[in-house]
Amino acid sequence: MKNMSGSIATVAKSYELLRKEWERNSCDLNRCGEILKTLKISLLSNSFLPESQSGASQQELLIARNTLEIGALHAISSENVATFERYLSQLKCYYFDYKGQLPQSPYEHELLGLNLLYLLCESRLADFHSELERLSEQQMDSVYIRHPVSMEQYLMEGSYNKVFLSKSNVPSERYNLFMNILLNTTRDEIAKCMEASYERIEQREAQRMLFFESLEAMERYRQGRGWQLAEQTREFVFQQDQSDAQKRFPSERVANTMLQYAAELEKIV
């Protein structure tokens, strides 16, 4: 790097402003977003970000990494999944390529675990396993990493009850964003199998199968899917527009999913 002490000082000052705002008990997400936007422009203009860091000092690398981490955490708090993915793609070089030059971040394991859970929500199984292969033994032993690994195992086993029970046992409250997405996706898959398997089903049984804690929540879901409710029998009546083959073989969807998973594992190996 050329002599850019003035620029470094300016960027460092902006970073401290961001850090203090982020660490406040009642953080202003909008204010943090404004500071992040300005700071990222400064980082890019001074070549502090991954595109050209061959000569970056440790101070510059730390400022860039810490800024990106706050950006990723801010995206989670703002429920902006696309922005979270962009920040993680930039952070990976700091966690893997520059790990010998930087002290370990206290947020590293949490963010890597969040990335795994995000990939699982997106059903990007090949990417999920590729990311796992990059992790060290120490990283794999972290509770933040073990959680998404367990979720993937439960889904592949069809142990949906364990997935839903895990909602109350997340390693960080930030995991709730992706856990809610994963639970909703899992619930929708179960509902599709129910629609293909049954002409009607008792209300309480549907509630149990879909892991709803209350009939009120079950009722909102029923209305969202357009299921009819037979008042006398308290049964849900499904629209019977599936083909005969789908009615006879409701497990075909599950079999295809498992075949797809096996194919993706072969690509990884």
Coordinates of C-alpha atoms in Angstrom, one line a residue, residues 32-242:
C32 CA -26.2 2.2 11.0
G33 CA -27.3 1.6 7.4
E34 CA -26.4 5.1 6.5
I35 CA -23.0 4.9 8.1
L36 CA -22.4 1.5 6.5
K37 CA -23.2 2.8 3.0
T38 CA -20.7 5.7 3.4
L39 CA -18.0 3.6 5.0
K40 CA -18.2 0.9 2.3
I41 CA -17.7 3.6 -0.4
S42 CA -14.6 4.8 1.5
L43 CA -13.2 1.3 1.9
L44 CA -13.6 0.6 -1.9
S45 CA -12.1 3.9 -2.9
N46 CA -9.1 3.2 -0.8
S47 CA -8.8 -0.4 -1.9
F48 CA -9.4 -1.8 1.5
L49 CA -11.8 -4.5 0.3
P50 CA -10.9 -7.9 -1.1
E51 CA -10.4 -6.9 -4.7
S52 CA -6.9 -5.6 -4.1
Q53 CA -5.5 -6.3 -0.7
S54 CA -2.1 -7.9 -1.5
G55 CA -0.4 -5.0 0.3
A56 CA -3.0 -4.2 2.9
S57 CA -1.8 -3.7 6.5
Q58 CA -3.4 -5.5 9.4
Q59 CA -5.1 -2.4 10.5
E60 CA -6.8 -2.0 7.1
L61 CA -7.7 -5.6 7.0
L62 CA -9.3 -5.5 10.4
I63 CA -11.3 -2.3 9.6
A64 CA -12.6 -3.9 6.4
R65 CA -13.4 -7.2 8.1
N66 CA -15.1 -5.7 11.1
T67 CA -17.2 -3.4 8.9
L68 CA -18.4 -6.3 6.7
E69 CA -19.3 -8.2 9.9
I70 CA -21.4 -5.4 11.2
G71 CA -22.9 -5.1 7.7
A72 CA -23.9 -8.8 7.7
L73 CA -25.3 -8.6 11.3
H74 CA -27.2 -5.4 10.3
A75 CA -28.7 -7.3 7.3
I76 CA -29.9 -10.1 9.7
S77 CA -31.5 -7.5 12.0
S78 CA -33.1 -5.8 9.0
E79 CA -34.2 -9.2 7.6
N80 CA -32.5 -8.5 4.3
V81 CA -31.4 -11.9 3.2
A82 CA -29.9 -10.8 -0.2
T83 CA -27.7 -8.2 1.5
F84 CA -26.6 -10.8 4.1
E85 CA -25.4 -13.1 1.3
R86 CA -23.4 -10.3 -0.3
Y87 CA -21.6 -9.4 2.9
L88 CA -20.8 -13.1 3.6
S89 CA -19.3 -13.6 0.1
Q90 CA -16.9 -10.7 0.9
L91 CA -16.1 -11.9 4.4
K92 CA -15.0 -15.4 3.5
C93 CA -11.5 -14.2 2.3
Y94 CA -10.9 -12.8 5.8
Y95 CA -11.9 -16.0 7.5
F96 CA -9.9 -18.3 5.2
D97 CA -7.3 -16.4 3.1
Y98 CA -6.2 -13.9 5.8
K99 CA -6.7 -16.1 8.9
G100 CA -3.0 -16.2 9.5
Q101 CA -2.7 -12.4 9.4
L102 CA -5.6 -11.5 11.6
P103 CA -6.8 -12.4 15.1
Q104 CA -9.9 -14.5 15.1
S105 CA -13.1 -12.5 15.1
P106 CA -15.7 -13.2 17.9
Y107 CA -18.4 -13.2 15.2
E108 CA -16.7 -15.7 12.8
H109 CA -18.3 -18.9 13.9
E110 CA -21.7 -17.3 14.3
L111 CA -21.6 -15.8 10.8
L112 CA -20.3 -18.9 9.2
G113 CA -23.1 -20.9 10.9
L114 CA -25.7 -18.4 9.8
N115 CA -24.4 -18.8 6.2
L116 CA -24.9 -22.6 6.4
L117 CA -28.4 -22.2 7.8
Y118 CA -29.1 -19.7 4.9
L119 CA -27.9 -22.2 2.3
L120 CA -30.1 -24.9 3.9
C121 CA -33.1 -22.6 3.7
E122 CA -32.4 -22.1 0.0
S123 CA -32.1 -25.9 -0.5
R124 CA -28.5 -25.3 -1.9
L125 CA -27.2 -28.6 -0.6
A126 CA -24.1 -28.8 -2.8
D127 CA -23.1 -25.3 -1.6
F128 CA -23.9 -26.3 2.0
H129 CA -21.5 -29.3 1.8
S130 CA -18.8 -27.3 0.0
E131 CA -18.8 -24.7 2.7
L132 CA -18.6 -27.5 5.4
E133 CA -15.4 -28.9 3.6
R134 CA -13.7 -25.5 4.1
L135 CA -14.2 -25.5 7.9
S136 CA -11.5 -26.5 10.3
E137 CA -11.9 -28.9 13.2
Q138 CA -12.2 -26.0 15.6
Q139 CA -14.9 -24.4 13.5
M140 CA -16.8 -27.6 13.1
D141 CA -16.8 -28.0 16.9
S142 CA -18.5 -24.7 17.4
V143 CA -22.2 -24.7 18.6
Y144 CA -22.9 -22.2 15.8
I145 CA -21.8 -24.7 13.2
R146 CA -23.2 -27.8 14.9
H147 CA -26.7 -26.3 14.8
P148 CA -27.1 -26.1 11.0
V149 CA -25.4 -29.4 10.6
S150 CA -28.0 -31.0 12.9
M151 CA -30.8 -29.3 10.9
E152 CA -29.5 -30.8 7.7
Q153 CA -29.3 -34.2 9.2
Y154 CA -32.8 -34.0 10.6
L155 CA -34.2 -32.9 7.3
M156 CA -32.5 -35.8 5.4
E157 CA -33.8 -38.2 8.0
G158 CA -37.3 -36.8 7.7
S159 CA -37.2 -36.0 11.5
Y160 CA -39.3 -32.9 11.1
N161 CA -40.3 -32.9 14.8
K162 CA -36.6 -32.4 15.7
V163 CA -36.4 -29.4 13.3
F164 CA -39.4 -27.8 14.9
L165 CA -38.2 -28.5 18.4
S166 CA -34.9 -26.9 17.6
K167 CA -36.6 -23.6 17.1
S168 CA -36.4 -23.0 20.9
N169 CA -32.8 -24.1 21.1
V170 CA -30.9 -21.8 18.7
P171 CA -27.3 -20.8 19.6
S172 CA -28.1 -17.1 18.9
E173 CA -31.3 -15.1 18.5
R174 CA -30.0 -14.1 15.0
Y175 CA -30.6 -17.6 13.9
N176 CA -34.4 -17.1 14.3
L177 CA -34.6 -15.3 10.9
F178 CA -33.4 -18.4 8.9
M179 CA -35.0 -20.9 11.3
N180 CA -38.4 -19.3 10.7
I181 CA -37.9 -19.6 6.9
L182 CA -36.7 -23.2 7.3
L183 CA -39.8 -24.1 9.5
N184 CA -42.2 -22.4 7.0
T185 CA -40.6 -24.2 4.1
T186 CA -40.7 -27.6 6.0
R187 CA -44.3 -27.0 6.9
D188 CA -45.3 -26.3 3.3
E189 CA -43.6 -29.5 2.2
I190 CA -45.6 -31.5 4.7
A191 CA -48.8 -29.7 3.6
K192 CA -48.1 -30.6 0.0
C193 CA -47.7 -34.3 1.0
M194 CA -50.9 -34.1 3.0
E195 CA -52.8 -32.7 0.0
A196 CA -51.5 -35.4 -2.3
S197 CA -52.1 -38.2 0.3
Y198 CA -55.6 -37.4 1.7
E199 CA -58.9 -36.2 0.5
R200 CA -59.7 -34.8 3.9
I201 CA -58.1 -34.8 7.3
E202 CA -59.3 -34.0 10.9
Q203 CA -58.4 -30.5 12.0
R204 CA -56.5 -31.6 15.2
E205 CA -54.5 -34.2 13.2
A206 CA -53.5 -31.6 10.7
Q207 CA -52.5 -29.3 13.5
R208 CA -50.3 -32.1 15.0
M209 CA -48.7 -33.0 11.6
L210 CA -47.9 -29.4 10.8
F211 CA -46.5 -28.6 14.3
F212 CA -48.9 -25.7 15.1
E213 CA -49.2 -24.9 18.8
S214 CA -52.7 -23.5 18.5
L215 CA -55.8 -23.9 16.5
E216 CA -55.8 -20.2 15.7
A217 CA -52.4 -20.6 14.0
M218 CA -53.7 -23.7 12.2
E219 CA -56.7 -21.7 11.0
R220 CA -54.7 -18.9 9.5
Y221 CA -52.6 -21.4 7.7
R222 CA -55.6 -23.3 6.4
Q223 CA -57.1 -20.1 5.0
G224 CA -53.7 -19.2 3.4
R225 CA -53.7 -22.5 1.5
G226 CA -57.3 -22.3 0.6
W227 CA -58.4 -25.5 2.4
Q228 CA -62.1 -25.9 3.0
L229 CA -63.3 -26.6 6.5
A230 CA -66.2 -29.1 7.0
E231 CA -67.9 -27.6 10.0
Q232 CA -69.8 -30.7 11.2
T233 CA -66.8 -33.0 11.1
R234 CA -64.1 -30.4 11.7
E235 CA -62.1 -31.8 8.8
F236 CA -60.1 -30.0 6.2
V237 CA -61.2 -30.9 2.7
F238 CA -58.5 -30.7 0.0
Q239 CA -58.9 -29.7 -3.6
Q240 CA -58.7 -32.9 -5.6
D241 CA -57.0 -31.6 -8.8
Q242 CA -54.0 -33.9 -8.7

